[in-house]
Short mmCIF file of C-alpha atoms and ligand atoms in Angstrom, two decimals:
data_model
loop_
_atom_site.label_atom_id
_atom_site.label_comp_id
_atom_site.label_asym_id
_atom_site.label_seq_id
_atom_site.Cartn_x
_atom_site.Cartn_y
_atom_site.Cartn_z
CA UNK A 1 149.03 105.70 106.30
CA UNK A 2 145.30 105.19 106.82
CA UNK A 3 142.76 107.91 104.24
CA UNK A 4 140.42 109.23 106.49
CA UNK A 5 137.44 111.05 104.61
CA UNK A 6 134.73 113.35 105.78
CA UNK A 7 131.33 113.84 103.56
CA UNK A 8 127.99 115.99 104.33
CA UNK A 9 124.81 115.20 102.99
CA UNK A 10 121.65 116.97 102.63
CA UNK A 11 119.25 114.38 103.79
CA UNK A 12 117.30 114.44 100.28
CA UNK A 13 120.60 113.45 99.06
CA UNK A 14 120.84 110.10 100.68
CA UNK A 15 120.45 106.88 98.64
CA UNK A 16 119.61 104.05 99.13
CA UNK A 17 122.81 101.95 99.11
CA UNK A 18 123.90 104.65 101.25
CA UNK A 19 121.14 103.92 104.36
CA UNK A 20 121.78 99.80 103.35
CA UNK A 21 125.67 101.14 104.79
CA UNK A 22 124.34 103.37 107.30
CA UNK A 23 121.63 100.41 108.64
CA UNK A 24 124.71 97.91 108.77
CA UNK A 25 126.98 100.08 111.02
CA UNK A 26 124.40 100.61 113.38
CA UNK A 27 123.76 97.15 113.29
CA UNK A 28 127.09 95.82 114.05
CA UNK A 29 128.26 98.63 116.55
CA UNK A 30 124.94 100.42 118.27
CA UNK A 31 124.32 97.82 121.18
CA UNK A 32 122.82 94.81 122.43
CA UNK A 33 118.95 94.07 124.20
CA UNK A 34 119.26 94.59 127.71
CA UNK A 35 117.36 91.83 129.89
CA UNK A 36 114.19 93.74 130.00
CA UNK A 37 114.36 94.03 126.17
CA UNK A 38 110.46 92.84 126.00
CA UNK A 39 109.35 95.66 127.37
CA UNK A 40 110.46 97.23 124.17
CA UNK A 41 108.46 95.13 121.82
CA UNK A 42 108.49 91.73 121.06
CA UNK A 43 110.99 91.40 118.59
CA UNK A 44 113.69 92.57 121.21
CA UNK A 45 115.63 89.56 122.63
CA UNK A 46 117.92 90.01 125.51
CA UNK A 47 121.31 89.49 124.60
CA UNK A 48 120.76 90.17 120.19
CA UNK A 49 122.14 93.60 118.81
CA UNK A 50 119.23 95.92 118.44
CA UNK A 51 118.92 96.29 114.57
CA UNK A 52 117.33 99.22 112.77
CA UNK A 53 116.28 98.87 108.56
CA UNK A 54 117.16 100.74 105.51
CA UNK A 55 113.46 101.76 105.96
CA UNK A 56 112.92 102.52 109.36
CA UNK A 57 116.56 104.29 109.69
CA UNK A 58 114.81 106.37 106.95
CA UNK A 59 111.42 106.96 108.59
CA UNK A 60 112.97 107.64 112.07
CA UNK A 61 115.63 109.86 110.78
CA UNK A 62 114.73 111.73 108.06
CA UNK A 63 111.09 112.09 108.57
CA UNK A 64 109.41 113.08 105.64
CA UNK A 65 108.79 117.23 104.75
CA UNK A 66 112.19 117.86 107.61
CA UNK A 67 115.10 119.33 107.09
CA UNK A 68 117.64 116.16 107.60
CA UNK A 69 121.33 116.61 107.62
CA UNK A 70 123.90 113.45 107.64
CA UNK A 71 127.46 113.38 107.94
CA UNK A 72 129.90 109.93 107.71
CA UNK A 73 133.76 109.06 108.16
CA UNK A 74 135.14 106.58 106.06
CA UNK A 75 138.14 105.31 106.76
CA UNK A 76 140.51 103.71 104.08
CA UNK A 77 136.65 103.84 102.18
CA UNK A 78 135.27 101.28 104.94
CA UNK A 79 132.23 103.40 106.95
CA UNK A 80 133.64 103.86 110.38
CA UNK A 81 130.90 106.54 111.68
CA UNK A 82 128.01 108.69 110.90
CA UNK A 83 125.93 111.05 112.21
CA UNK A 84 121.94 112.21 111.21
CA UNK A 85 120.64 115.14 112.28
CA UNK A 86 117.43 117.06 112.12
CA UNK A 87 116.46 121.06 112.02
CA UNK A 88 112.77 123.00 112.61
CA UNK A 89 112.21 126.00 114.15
CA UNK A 90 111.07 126.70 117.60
CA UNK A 91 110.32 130.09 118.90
CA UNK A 92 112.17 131.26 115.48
CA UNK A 93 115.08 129.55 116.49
CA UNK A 94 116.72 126.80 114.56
CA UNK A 95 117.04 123.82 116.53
CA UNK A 96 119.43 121.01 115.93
CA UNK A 97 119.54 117.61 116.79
CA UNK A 98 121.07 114.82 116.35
CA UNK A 99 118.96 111.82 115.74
CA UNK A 100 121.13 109.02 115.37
CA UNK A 101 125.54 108.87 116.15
CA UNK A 102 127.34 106.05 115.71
CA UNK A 103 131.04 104.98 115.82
CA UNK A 104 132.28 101.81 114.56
CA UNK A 105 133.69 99.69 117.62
CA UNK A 106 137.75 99.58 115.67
CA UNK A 107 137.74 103.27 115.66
CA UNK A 108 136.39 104.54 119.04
CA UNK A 109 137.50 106.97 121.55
CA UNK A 110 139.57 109.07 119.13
CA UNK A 111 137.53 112.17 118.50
CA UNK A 112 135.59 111.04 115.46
CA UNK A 113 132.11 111.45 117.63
CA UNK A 114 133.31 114.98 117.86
CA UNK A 115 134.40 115.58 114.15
CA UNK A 116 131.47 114.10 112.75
CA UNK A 117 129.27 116.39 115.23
CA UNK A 118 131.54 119.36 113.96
CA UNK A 119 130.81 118.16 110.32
CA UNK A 120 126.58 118.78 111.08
CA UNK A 121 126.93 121.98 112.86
CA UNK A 122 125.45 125.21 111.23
CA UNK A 123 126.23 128.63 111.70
CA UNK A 124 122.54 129.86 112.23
CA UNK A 125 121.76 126.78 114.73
CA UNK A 126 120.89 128.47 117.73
CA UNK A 127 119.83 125.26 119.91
CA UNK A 128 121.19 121.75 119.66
CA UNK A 129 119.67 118.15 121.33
CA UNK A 130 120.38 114.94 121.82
CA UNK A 131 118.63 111.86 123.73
CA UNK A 132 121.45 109.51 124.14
CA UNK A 133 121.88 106.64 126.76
CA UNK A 134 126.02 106.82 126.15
CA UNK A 135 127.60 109.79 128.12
CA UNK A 136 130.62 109.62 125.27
CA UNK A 137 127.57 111.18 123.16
CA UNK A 138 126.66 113.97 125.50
CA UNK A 139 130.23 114.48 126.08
CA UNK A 140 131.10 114.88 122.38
CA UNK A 141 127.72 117.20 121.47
CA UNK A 142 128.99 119.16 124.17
CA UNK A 143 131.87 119.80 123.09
CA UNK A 144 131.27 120.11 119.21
CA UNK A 145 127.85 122.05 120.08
CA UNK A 146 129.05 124.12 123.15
CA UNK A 147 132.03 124.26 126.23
CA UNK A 148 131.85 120.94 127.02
CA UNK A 149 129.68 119.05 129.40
CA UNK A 150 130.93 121.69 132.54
CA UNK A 151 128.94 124.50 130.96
CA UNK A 152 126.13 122.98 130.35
CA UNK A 153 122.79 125.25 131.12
CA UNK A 154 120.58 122.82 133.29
CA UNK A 155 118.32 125.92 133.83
CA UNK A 156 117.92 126.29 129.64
CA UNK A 157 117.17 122.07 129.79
CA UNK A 158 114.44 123.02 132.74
CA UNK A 159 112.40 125.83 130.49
CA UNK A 160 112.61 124.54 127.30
CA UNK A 161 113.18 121.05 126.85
CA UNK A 162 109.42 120.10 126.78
CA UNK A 163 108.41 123.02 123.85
CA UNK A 164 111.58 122.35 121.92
CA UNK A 165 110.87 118.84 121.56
CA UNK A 166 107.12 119.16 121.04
CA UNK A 167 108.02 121.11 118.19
CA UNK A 168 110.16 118.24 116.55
CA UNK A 169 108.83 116.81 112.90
CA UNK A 170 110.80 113.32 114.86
CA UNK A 171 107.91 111.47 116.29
CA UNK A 172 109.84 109.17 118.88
CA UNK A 173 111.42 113.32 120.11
CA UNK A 174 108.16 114.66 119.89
CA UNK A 175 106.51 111.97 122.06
CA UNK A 176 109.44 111.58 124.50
CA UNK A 177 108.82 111.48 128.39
CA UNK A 178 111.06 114.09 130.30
CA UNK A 179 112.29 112.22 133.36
CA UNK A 180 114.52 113.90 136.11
CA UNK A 181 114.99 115.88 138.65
CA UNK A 182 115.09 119.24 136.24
CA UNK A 183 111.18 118.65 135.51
CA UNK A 184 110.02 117.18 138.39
CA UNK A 185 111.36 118.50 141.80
CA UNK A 186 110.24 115.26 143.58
CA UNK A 187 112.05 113.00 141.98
CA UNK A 188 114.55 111.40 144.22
CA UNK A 189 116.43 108.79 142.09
CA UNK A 190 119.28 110.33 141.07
CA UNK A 191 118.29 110.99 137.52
CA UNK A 192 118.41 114.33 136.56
CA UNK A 193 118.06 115.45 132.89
CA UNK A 194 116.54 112.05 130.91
CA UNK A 195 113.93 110.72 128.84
CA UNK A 196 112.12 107.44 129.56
CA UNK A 197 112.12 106.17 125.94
CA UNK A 198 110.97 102.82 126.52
CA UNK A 199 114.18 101.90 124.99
CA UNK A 200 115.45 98.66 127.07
CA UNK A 201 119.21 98.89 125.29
CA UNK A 202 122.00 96.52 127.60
CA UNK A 203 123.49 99.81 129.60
CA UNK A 204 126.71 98.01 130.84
CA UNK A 205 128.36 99.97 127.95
CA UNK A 206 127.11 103.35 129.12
CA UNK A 207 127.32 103.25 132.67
CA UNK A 208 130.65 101.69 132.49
CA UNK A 209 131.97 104.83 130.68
CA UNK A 210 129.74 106.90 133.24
CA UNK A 211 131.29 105.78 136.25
CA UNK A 212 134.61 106.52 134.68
CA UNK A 213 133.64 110.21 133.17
CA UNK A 214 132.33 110.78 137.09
CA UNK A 215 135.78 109.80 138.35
CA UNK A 216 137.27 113.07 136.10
CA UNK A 217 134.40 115.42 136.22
CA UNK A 218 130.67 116.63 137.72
CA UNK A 219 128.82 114.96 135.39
CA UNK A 220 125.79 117.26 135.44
CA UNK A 221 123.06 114.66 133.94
CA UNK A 222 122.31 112.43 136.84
CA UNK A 223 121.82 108.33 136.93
CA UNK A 224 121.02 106.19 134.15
CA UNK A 225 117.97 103.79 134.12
CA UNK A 226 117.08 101.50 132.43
CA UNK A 227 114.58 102.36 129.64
CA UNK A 228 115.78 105.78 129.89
CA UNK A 229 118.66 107.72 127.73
CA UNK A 230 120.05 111.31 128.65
CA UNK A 231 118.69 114.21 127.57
CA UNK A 232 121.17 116.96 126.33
CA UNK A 233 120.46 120.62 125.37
CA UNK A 234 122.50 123.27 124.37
CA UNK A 235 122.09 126.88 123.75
CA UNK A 236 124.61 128.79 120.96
CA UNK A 237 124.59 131.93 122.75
CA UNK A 238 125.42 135.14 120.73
CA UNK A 239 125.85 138.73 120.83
CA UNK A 240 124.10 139.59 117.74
CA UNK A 241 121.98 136.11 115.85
CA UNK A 242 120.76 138.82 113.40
CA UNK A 243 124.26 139.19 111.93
CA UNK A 244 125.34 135.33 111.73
CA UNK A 245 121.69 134.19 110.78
CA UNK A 246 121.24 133.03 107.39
CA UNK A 247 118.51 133.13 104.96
CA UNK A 248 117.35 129.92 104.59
CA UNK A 249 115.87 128.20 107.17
CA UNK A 250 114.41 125.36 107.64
CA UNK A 251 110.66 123.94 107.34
CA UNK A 252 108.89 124.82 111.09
CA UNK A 253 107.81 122.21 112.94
CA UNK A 254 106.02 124.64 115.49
C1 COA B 301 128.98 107.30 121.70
C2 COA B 301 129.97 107.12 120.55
C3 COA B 301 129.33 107.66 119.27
C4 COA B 301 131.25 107.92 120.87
O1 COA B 301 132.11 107.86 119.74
P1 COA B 301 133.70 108.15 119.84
O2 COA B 301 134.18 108.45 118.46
O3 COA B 301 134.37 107.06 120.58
O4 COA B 301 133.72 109.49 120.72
P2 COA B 301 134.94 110.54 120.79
O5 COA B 301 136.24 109.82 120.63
O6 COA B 301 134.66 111.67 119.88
O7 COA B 301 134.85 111.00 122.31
C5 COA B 301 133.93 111.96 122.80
C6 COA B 301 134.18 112.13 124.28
O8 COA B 301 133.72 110.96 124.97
C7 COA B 301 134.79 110.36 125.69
N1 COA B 301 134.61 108.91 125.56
C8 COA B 301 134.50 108.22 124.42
N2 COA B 301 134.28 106.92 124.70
C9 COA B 301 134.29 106.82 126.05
C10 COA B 301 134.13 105.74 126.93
N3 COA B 301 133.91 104.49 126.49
N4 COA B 301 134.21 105.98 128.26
C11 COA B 301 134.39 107.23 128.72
N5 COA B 301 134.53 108.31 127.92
C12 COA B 301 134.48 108.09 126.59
C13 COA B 301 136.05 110.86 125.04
O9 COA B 301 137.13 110.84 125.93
C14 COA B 301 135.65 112.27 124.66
O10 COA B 301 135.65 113.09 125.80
P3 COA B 301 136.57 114.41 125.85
O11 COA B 301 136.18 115.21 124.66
O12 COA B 301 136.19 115.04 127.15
O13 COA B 301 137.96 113.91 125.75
C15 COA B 301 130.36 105.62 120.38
O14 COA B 301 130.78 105.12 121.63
C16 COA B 301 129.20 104.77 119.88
O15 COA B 301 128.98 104.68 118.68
N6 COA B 301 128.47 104.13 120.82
C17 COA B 301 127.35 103.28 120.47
C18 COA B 301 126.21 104.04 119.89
C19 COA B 301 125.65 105.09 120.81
O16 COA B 301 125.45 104.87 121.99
N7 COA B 301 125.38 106.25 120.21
C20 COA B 301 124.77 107.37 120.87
C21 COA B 301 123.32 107.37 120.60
S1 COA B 301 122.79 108.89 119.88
#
């Protein structure tokens, strides 16, 4: 019998010792360089796992003055998975999204994506995002956040994609390019709801899973590029926010 245990954080709450963990499992089980890599920077080498620091894990995901949530698995007390998140306000709406999700390689593909996503969800979010270049990410955020990925609103993506994420204390969200089909009617590529990121990740991974989510569903996001990710957003629709809305809220970013 394996002990399987769930913790949420505050993000003010993180140590440390506990982004030293947190900068290791991404390390050993986010991805590799993709051949373009130097288009990225160059300290990206085709072929070498793309590595994030204690300190930059810190400055990308819980930017200073925001409202930063994390949630991890551990799993007989080894980290399998965790999960950063960040909240502002946009059009006095909370907004949540998930900065960073990663699931250790040994323990993939059995609904911990999903149960950490469940762990970070709030009662009074009213919008959730996610940039992601694995559709295993999308598919989990949709179904933690929302339906699932068949009741996705492309129409909600279309009007406010661009103001929610101009709004974002995240600067990499904030600057992101919206690339697709959704925002630009021309576009004839086959992408449909992304962001070029400048991100040159190895997308065998991704697209491999793609092509075999397309085989059991209408995946509603369009081609992957390279350089791009996906760009997911989800409205919690309610008949009354008032009642479920609760006082606290989080720092605006608008
Ligand atoms: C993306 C990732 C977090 C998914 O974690 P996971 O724990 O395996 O996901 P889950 O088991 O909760 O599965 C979520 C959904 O994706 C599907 N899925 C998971 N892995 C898949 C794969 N390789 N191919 C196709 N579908 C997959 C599951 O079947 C499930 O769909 P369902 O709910 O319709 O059944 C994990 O693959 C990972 O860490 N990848 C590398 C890092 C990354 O790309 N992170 C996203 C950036 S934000």
């Amino acid at each position: 019998m394996s002990k399987q245990l769930f913790e949420k954080f505050d993000g003010g709450e993180l140590t440390d010792d506990m982004l030293v963990e947190a900068s290791q499992l991404f390390n050993e089980n986010y991805g590799v360089w993709g051949k373009d890599a130097a288009k990225s920077g160059a300290f990206a080498k085709p072929g070498s796992r793309v590595r994030l620091s204690k300190d930059r894990l810190r400055a990308q995901c819980l930017p200073q003055g925001a409202a930063c949530s994390y949630a991890r698995v551990t799993i007989d007390d080894r980290l399998a998975g965790n999960v950063f998140a960040c909240r502002w306000t946009y059009n006095d709406r909370i907004v949540c999204w998930v900065t960073q999700l990663v699931v250790h390689h040994d323990f993939r593909e059995r609904g911990i994506a999903v149960s950490l996503l469940n762990q970070i969800r709030q009662d009074d979010d009213e919008v959730y995002g996610l940039m992601s270049s694995h559709p295993a990410a999308c598919l989990a955020a949709a179904k933690a956040f929302g339906n699932g990925i068949g009741t996705v609103r492309l129409d909600f993506i279309r009007k406010h994609a661009a103001a929610v994420m101009k709004a974002s204390p995240v600067g990499y969200v904030k600057d992101a390019d919206l690339r697709g089909s959704l925002f630009d009617t021309k576009e004839t590529n086959g992408v449909v709801s992304s962001v070029y990121t400048n991100f040159f990740v190895d997308h065998t991974e991704p697209l491999e899973a793609l092509a075999w989510v397309r085989e059991g569903l209408d995946w509603p996001l369009g081609e992957l590029l390279d350089g791009h990710e996906f760009l997911l957003l989800l409205e919690v629709r309610r008949r009354d926010r008032s009642r479920s809305r609760s006082t606290s809220r989080p720092q605006t970013g608008s």
